Short mmCIF file of C-alpha atoms in Angstrom, two decimals:
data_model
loop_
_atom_site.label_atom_id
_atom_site.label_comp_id
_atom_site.label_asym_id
_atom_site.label_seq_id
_atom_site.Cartn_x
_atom_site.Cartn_y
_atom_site.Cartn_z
CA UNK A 1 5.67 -17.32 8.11
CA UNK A 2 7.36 -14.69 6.18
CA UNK A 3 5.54 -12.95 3.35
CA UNK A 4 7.30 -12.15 -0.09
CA UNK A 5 7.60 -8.81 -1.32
CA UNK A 6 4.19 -8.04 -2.62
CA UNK A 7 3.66 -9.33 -5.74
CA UNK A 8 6.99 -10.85 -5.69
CA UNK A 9 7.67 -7.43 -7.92
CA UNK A 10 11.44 -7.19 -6.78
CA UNK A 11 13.12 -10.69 -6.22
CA UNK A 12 16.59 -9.07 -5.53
CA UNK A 13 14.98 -7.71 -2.28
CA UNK A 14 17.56 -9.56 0.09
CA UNK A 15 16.00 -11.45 3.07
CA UNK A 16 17.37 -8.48 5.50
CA UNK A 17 14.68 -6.43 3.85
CA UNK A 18 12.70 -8.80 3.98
CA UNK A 19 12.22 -9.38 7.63
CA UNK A 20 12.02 -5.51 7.66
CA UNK A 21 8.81 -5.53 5.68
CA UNK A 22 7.42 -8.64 7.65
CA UNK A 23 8.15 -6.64 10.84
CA UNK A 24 6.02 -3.67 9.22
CA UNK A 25 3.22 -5.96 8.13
CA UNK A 26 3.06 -7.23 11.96
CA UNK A 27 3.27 -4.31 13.77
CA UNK A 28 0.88 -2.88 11.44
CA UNK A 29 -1.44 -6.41 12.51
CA UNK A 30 -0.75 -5.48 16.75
CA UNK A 31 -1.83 -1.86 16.48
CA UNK A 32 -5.24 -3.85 15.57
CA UNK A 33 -4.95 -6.09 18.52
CA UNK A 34 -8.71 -4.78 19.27
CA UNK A 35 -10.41 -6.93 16.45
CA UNK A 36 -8.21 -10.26 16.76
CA UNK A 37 -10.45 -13.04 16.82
CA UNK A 38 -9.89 -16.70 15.69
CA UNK A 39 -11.91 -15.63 12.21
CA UNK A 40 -8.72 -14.09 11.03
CA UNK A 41 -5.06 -14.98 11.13
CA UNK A 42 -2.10 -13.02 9.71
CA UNK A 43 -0.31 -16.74 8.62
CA UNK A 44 -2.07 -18.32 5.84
CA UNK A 45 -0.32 -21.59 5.85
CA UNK A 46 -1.79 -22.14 9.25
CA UNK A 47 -5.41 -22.86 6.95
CA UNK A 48 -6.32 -26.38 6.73
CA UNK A 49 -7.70 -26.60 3.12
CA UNK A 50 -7.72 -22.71 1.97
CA UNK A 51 -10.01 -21.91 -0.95
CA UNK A 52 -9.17 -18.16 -2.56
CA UNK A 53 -12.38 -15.88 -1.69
CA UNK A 54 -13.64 -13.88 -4.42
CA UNK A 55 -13.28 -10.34 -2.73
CA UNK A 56 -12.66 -7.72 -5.28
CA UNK A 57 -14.23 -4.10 -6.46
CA UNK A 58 -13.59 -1.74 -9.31
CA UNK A 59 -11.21 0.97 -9.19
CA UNK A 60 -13.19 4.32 -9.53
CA UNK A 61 -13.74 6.62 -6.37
CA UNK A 62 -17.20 5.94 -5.12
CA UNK A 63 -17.64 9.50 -2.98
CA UNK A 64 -17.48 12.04 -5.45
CA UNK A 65 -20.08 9.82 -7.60
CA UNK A 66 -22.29 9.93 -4.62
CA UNK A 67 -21.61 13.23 -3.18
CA UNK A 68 -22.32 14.57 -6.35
CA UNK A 69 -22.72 12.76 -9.59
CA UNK A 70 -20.76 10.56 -11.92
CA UNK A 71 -19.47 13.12 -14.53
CA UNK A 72 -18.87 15.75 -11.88
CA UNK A 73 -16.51 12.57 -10.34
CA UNK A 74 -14.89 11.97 -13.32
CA UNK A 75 -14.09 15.78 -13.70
CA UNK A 76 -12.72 16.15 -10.22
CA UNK A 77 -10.62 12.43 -10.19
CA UNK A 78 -9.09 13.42 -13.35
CA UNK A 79 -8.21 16.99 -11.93
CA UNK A 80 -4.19 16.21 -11.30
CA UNK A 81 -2.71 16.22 -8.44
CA UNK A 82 -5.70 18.22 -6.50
CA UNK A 83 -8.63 14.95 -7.55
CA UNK A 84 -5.54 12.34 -7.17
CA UNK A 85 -4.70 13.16 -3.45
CA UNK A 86 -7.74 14.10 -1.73
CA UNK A 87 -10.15 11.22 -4.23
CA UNK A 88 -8.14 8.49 -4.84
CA UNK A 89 -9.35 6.40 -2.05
CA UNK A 90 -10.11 2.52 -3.19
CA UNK A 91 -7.00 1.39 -3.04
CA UNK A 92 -6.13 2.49 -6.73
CA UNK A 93 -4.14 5.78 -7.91
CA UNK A 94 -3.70 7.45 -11.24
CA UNK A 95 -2.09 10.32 -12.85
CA UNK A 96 -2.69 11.16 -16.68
CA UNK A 97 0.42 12.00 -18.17
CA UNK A 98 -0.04 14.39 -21.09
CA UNK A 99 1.86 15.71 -23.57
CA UNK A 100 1.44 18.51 -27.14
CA UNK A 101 0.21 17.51 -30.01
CA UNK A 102 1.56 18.88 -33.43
CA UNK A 103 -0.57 22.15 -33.04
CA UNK A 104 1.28 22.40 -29.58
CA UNK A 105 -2.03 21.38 -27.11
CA UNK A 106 -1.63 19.48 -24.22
CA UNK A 107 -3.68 16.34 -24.34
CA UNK A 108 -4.05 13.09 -22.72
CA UNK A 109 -1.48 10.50 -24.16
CA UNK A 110 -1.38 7.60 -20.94
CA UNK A 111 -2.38 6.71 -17.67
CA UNK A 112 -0.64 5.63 -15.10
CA UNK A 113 -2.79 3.02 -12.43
CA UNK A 114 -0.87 2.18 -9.05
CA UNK A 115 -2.22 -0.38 -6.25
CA UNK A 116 1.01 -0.63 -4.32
CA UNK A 117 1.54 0.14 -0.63
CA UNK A 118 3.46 3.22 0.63
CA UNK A 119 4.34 1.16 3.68
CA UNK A 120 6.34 -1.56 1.49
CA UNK A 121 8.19 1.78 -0.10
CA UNK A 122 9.10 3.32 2.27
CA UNK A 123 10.21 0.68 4.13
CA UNK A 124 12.63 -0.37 1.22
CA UNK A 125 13.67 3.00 1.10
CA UNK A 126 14.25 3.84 5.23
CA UNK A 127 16.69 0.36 5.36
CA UNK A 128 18.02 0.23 1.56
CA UNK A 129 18.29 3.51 -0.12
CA UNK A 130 20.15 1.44 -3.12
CA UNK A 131 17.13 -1.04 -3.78
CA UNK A 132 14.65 1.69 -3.70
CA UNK A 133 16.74 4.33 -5.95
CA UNK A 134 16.86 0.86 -8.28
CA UNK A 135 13.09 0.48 -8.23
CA UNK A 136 12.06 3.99 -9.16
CA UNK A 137 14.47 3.28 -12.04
CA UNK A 138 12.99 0.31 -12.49
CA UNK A 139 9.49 1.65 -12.76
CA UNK A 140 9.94 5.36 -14.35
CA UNK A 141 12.94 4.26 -17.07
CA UNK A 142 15.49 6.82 -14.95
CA UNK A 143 17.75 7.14 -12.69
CA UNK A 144 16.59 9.28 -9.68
CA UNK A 145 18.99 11.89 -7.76
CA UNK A 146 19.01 11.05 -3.90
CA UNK A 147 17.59 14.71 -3.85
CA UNK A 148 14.59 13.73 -5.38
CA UNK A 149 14.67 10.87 -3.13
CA UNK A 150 15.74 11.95 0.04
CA UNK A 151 16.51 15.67 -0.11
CA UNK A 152 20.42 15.62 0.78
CA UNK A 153 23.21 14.17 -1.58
CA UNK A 154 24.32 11.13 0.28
CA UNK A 155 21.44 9.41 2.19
CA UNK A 156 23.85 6.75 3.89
CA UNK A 157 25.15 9.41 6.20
CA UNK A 158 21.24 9.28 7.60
CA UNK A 159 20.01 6.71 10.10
CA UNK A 160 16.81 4.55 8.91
CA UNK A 161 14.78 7.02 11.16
CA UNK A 162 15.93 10.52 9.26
CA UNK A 163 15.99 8.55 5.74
CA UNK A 164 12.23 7.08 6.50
CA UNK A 165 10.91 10.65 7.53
CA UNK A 166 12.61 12.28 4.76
CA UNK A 167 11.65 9.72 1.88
CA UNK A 168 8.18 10.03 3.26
CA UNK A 169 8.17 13.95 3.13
CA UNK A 170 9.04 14.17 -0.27
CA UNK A 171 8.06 10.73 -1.56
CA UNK A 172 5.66 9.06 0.53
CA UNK A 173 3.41 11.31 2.39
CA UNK A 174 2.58 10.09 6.34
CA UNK A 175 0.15 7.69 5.68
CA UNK A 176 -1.49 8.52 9.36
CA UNK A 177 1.86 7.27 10.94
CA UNK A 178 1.57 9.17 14.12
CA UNK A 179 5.30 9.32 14.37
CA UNK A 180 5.81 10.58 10.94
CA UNK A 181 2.77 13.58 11.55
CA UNK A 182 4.70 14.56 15.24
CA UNK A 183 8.02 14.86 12.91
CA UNK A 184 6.68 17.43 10.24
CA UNK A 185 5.80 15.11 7.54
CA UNK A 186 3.01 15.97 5.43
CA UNK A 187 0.02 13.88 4.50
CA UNK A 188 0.95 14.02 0.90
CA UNK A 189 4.61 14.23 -0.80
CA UNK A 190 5.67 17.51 -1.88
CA UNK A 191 8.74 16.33 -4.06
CA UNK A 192 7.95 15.59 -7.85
CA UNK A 193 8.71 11.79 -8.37
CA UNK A 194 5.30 10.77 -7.41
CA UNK A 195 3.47 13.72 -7.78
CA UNK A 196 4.34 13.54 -12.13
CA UNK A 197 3.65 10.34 -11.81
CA UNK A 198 1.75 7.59 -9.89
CA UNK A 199 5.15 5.51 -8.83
CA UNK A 200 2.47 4.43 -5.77
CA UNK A 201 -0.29 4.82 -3.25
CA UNK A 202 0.03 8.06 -1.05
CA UNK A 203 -3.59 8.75 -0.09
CA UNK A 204 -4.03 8.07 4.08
CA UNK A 205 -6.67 5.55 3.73
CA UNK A 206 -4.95 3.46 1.41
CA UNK A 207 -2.55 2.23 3.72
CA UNK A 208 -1.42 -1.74 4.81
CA UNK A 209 -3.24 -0.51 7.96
CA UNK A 210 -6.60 0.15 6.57
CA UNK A 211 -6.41 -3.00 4.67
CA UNK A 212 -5.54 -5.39 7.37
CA UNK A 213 -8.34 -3.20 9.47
CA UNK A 214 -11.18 -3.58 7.17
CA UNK A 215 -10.36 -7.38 6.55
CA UNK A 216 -10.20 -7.83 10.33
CA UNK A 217 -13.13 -5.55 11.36
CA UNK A 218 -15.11 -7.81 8.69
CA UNK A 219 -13.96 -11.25 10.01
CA UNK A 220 -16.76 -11.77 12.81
CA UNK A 221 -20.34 -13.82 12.74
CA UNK A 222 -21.96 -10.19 12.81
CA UNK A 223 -25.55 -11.09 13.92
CA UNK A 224 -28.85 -9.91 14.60
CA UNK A 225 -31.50 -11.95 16.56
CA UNK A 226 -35.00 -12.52 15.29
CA UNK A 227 -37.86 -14.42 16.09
CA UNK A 228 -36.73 -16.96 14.66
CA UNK A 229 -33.29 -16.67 15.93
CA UNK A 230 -30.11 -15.67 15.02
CA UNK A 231 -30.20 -14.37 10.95
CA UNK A 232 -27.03 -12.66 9.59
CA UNK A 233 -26.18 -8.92 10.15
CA UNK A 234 -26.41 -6.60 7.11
CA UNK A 235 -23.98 -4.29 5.72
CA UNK A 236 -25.95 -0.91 6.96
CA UNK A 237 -26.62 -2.93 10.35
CA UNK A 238 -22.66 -3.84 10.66
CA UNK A 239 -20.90 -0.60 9.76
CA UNK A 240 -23.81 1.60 11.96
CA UNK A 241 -23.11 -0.37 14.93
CA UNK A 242 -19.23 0.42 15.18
CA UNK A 243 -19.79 4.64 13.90
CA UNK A 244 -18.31 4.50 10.84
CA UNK A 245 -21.41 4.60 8.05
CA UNK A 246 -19.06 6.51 5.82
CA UNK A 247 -16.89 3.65 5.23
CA UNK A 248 -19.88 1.99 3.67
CA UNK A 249 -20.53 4.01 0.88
CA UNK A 250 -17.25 3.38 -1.29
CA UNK A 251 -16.56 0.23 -3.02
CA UNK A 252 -13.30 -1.27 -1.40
CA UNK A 253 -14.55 -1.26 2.77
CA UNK A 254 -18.06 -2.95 2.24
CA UNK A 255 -16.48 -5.58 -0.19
CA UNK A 256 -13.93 -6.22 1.80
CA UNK A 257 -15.26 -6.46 5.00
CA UNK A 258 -18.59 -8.51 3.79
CA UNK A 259 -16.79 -10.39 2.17
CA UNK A 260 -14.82 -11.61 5.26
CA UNK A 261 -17.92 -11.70 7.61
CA UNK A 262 -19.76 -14.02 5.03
CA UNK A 263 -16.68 -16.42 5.47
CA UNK A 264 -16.92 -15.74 9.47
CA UNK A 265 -20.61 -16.95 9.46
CA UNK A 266 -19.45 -20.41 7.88
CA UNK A 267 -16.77 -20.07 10.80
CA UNK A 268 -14.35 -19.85 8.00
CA UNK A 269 -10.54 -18.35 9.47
CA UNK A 270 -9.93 -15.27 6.74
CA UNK A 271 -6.61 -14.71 5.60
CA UNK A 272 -4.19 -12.84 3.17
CA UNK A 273 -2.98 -15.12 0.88
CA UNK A 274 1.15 -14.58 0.32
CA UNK A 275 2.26 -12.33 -1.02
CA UNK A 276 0.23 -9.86 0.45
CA UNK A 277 -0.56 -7.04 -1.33
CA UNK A 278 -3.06 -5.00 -3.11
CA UNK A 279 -3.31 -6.21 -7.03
CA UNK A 280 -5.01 -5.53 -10.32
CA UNK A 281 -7.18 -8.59 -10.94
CA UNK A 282 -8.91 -7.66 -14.18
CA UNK A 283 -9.43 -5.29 -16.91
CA UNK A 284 -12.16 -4.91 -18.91
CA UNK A 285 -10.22 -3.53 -21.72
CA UNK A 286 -12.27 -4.84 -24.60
CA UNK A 287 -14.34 -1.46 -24.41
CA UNK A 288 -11.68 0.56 -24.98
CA UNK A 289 -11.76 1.26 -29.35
CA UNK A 290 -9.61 2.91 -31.43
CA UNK A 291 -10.56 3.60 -34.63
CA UNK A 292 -13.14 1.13 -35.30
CA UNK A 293 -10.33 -1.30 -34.03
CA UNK A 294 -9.65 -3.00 -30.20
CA UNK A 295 -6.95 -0.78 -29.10
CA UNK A 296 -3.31 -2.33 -29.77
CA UNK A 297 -1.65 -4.27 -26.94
CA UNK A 298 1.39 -2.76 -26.66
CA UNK A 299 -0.83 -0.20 -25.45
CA UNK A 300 -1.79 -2.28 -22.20
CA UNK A 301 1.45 -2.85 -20.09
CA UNK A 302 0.99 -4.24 -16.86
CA UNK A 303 4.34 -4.71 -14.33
CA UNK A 304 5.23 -4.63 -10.54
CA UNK A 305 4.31 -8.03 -9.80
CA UNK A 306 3.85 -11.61 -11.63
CA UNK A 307 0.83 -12.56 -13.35
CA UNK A 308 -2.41 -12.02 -11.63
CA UNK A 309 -0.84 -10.13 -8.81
CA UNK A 310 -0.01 -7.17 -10.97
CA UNK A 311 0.12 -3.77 -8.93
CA UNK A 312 0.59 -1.61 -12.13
CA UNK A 313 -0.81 -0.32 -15.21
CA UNK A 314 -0.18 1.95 -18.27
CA UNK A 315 -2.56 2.65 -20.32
CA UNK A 316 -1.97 4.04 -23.81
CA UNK A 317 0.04 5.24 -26.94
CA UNK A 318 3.62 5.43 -26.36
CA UNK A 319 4.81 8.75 -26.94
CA UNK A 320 6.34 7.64 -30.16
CA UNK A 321 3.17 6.83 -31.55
CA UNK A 322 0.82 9.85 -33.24
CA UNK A 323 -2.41 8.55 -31.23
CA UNK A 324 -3.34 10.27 -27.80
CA UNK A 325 -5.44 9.05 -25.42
CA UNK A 326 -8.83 11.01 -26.45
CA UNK A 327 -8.25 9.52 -29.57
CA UNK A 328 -9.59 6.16 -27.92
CA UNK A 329 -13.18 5.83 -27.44
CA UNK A 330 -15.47 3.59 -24.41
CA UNK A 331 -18.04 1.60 -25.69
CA UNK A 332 -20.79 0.51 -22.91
CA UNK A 333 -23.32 -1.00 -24.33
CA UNK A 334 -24.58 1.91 -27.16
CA UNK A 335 -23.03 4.44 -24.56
CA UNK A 336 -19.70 5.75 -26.93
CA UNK A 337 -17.39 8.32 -25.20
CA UNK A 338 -13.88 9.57 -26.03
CA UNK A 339 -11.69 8.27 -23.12
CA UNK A 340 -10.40 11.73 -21.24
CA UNK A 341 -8.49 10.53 -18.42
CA UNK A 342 -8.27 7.60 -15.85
CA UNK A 343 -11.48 7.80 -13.96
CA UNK A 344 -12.88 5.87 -17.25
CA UNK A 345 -9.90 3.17 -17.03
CA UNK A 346 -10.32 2.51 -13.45
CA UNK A 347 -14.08 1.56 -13.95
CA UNK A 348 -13.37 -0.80 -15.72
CA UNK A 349 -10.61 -2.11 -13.61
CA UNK A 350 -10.98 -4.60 -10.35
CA UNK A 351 -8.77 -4.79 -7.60
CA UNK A 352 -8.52 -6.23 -4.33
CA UNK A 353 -5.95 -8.18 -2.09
CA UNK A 354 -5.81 -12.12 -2.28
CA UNK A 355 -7.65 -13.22 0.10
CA UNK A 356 -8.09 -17.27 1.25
CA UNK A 357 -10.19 -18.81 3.45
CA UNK A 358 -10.02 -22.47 5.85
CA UNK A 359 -12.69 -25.01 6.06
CA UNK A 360 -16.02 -24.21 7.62
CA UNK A 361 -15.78 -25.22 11.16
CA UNK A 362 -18.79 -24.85 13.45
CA UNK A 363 -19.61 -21.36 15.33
CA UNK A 364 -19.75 -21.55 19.07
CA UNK A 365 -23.17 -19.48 20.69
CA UNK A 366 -20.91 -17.13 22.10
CA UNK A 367 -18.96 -16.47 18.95
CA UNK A 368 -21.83 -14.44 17.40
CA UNK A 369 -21.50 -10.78 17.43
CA UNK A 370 -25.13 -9.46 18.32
CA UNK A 371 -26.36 -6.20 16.94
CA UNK A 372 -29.19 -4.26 17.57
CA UNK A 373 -28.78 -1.45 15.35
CA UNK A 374 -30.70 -0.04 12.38
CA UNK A 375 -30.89 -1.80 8.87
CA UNK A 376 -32.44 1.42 7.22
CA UNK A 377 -29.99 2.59 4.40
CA UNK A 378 -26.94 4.78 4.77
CA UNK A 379 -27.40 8.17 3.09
CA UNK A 380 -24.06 8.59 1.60
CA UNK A 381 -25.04 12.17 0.74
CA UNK A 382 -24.69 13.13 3.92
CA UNK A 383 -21.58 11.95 5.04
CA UNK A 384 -18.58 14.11 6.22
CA UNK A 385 -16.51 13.39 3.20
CA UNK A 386 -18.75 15.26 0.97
CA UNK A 387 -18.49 18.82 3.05
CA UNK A 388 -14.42 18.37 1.80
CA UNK A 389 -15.72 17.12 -2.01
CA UNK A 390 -17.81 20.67 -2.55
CA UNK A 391 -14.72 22.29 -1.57
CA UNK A 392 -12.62 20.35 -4.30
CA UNK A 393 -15.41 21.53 -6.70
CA UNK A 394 -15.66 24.99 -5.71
CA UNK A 395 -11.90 24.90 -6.06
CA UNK A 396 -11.93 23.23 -9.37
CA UNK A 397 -15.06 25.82 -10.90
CA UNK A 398 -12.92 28.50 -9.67
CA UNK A 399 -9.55 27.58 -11.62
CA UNK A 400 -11.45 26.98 -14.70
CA UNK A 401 -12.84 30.39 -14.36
CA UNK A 402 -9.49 31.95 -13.77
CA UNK A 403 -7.70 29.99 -16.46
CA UNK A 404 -10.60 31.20 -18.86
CA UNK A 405 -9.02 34.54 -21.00
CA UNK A 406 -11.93 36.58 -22.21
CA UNK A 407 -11.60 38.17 -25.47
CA UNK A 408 -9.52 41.65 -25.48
CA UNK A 409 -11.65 44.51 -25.54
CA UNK A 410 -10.09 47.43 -28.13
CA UNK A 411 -11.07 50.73 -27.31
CA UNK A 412 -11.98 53.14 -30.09
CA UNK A 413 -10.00 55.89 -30.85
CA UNK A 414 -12.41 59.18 -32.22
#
């Protein structure tokens, strides 16, 4: 089957492009060939009976909170460009745009929330660099130069290849494309479209190929035998067995791939609904005050993608309005806070793909995965992540320091 454009954000996309990004989502599905199984199937109308599964997690990095601690998270997420590209890891990115207020400071007036996939970018923009010129436009209210874009003044004279490593360079970042790293391309974009803002994903790990992975790695009858028999493999037990611990302690891998290994153990086929994507699929934005009031909803505007499958957020007063963001409080519970930046919005935001599942069908004896590995707990604290987290806040302390002007010191003339 073909999927739609994710989202089904741009419906001019013509059906040229759109075997282009099929093409991407399948190759994407064979570099995984290792964890094909019948418990997942890239072609969801191939399910006899598919229910939606209810896979979904909130939007706030989960390693600097564990690393470190929550505010010291918040501090470092919110910290630009810096927290955005090595932090923003669960498949949701921000950037806080700010702007002066009358006395000329520079506070928070919005945020910006992305779930979309570099991969369907900058595959628009290697085979179309029209359509994609159109959807910047289309997202950030202007018209952007093909320098911005593409770094030369007339990106038809480029073949897909140069236009997709150039787009990526300044746009895109590699996104672990091993063919993008061996030509030059860095792992984040260096040009200012989506750096300023969050026009979409650019951190490695949330790429189409670490969704499919997790999804896939998840779809199996995981298993550990007892003496009572076979009894269903735990999360710790699951991600331990395979090396990768580390991916257990965010909030997007464990729900994702438990969520697929529960349907597994009914012998359930998994699948991504169409269109596949990654989407916004609530907001808790009842906590958010301002001034005794819930805050107005022109101040909530969601877009890139129909209802429910919304890959985009802005959050807060227009910059004709006199309010800024700090001027909006969080209310948890008795816990009031003035809202500082986008770590606080994505809390309160879940995400996740669209995920269905077939009818339970029974699992064969040699189906079961068996594993024989530990169920203690995962100490988050000491994964490798964190050694690169103390950095960011050594880095961080360091800048505050330096930005920090100590009072001028007069000497005395006798």
């Amino acid at each position: 089957m073909l999927y739609d454009v994710p989202g089904r954000a741009d419906p001019i996309i013509s059906s040229d492009l759109l075997e282009q990004w099929n093409q991407t989502i399948q190759d994407a599905y064979d570099r995984l060939g290792n964890w094909k199984n019948r418990f997942f199937t890239l072609d969801p109308s191939s399910l006899k009976n598919p229910v939606r599964a209810p896979i979904k997690w909130f939007g706030d990095p989960a390693e600097p909170a564990f690393c470190l601690d929550e505010p010291t998270a918040k501090q470092l997420c919110d910290w630009g460009v810096p927290g955005r590209h090595i932090l923003h890891n669960e498949y949701c990115e921000y950037r806080i745009l700010e702007k002066p207020d009358p006395t000329g400071k520079k506070r928070p007036k919005r945020v910006q929330v992305t779930t979309e996939l570099r991969e369907y970018w900058a595959c628009i923009a290697k085979f179309d660099p029209v359509a994609v010129r159109a959807m910047v436009e289309n997202v950030l209210g202007f018209l952007p130069s093909w320098e911005a874009l593409y770094g030369v003044s007339d990106p038809s004279k480029l073949s897909p290849r140069q236009r997709e490593v150039a787009f990526s360079r300044l746009v895109a970042g590699h996104g672990n494309n091993q063919e993008l790293v061996s030509a030059g391309v860095p792992e984040q974009p260096v040009g200012a479209l989506n750096q300023d803002n969050a026009l979409f994903m650019t951190h490695p790990i949330n790429g189409l190929d670490d969704l499919l992975y997790i999804v896939m790695f998840g779809a199996a009858p995981y298993v550990i035998r007892t003496e009572t028999g076979l009894k269903s493999a735990i999360r710790e037990q699951i991600f331990r067995q395979y090396n990768v611990e580390g991916l257990a302690c965010r909030h997007a891998d464990p729900a994702a791939a438990m969520g697929a290994q529960g349907a597994a153990m009914n012998g359930q086929t998994v699948a991504f609904d169409n269109p596949l994507g990654m989407y916004i699929l609530s907001f808790n934005h009842p906590v958010f005050r301002y001034q005794d009031q819930p805050v107005p909803q022109e101040w909530i505007r969601f877009s890139r993608g129909e209802k429910d499958m919304y890959q985009r957020l802005e959050f807060g007063p227009s910059d004709t309005d006199e309010a800024f963001l700090d001027d909006i409080v969080v209310e948890v519970g008795s816990d009031i806070k003035p809202l500082t930046g986008g770590f606080q919005v994505l809390q309160q935001i879940e995400i996740g793909p669209i995920i269905v599942v077939g009818e339970p069908t029974p699992v064969a004896e040699d189906e079961y995965v068996i594993l024989r590995t530990s169920s203690e707990p995962i100490r988050c604290r000491d994964a490798g992540i964190c050694d690169r987290i103390y950095q960011l806040k050594q880095q961080y302390d360091t800048q505050q320091k330096i930005g920090r002007v100590g009072p001028r010191q007069m000497g005395v003339i006798s």
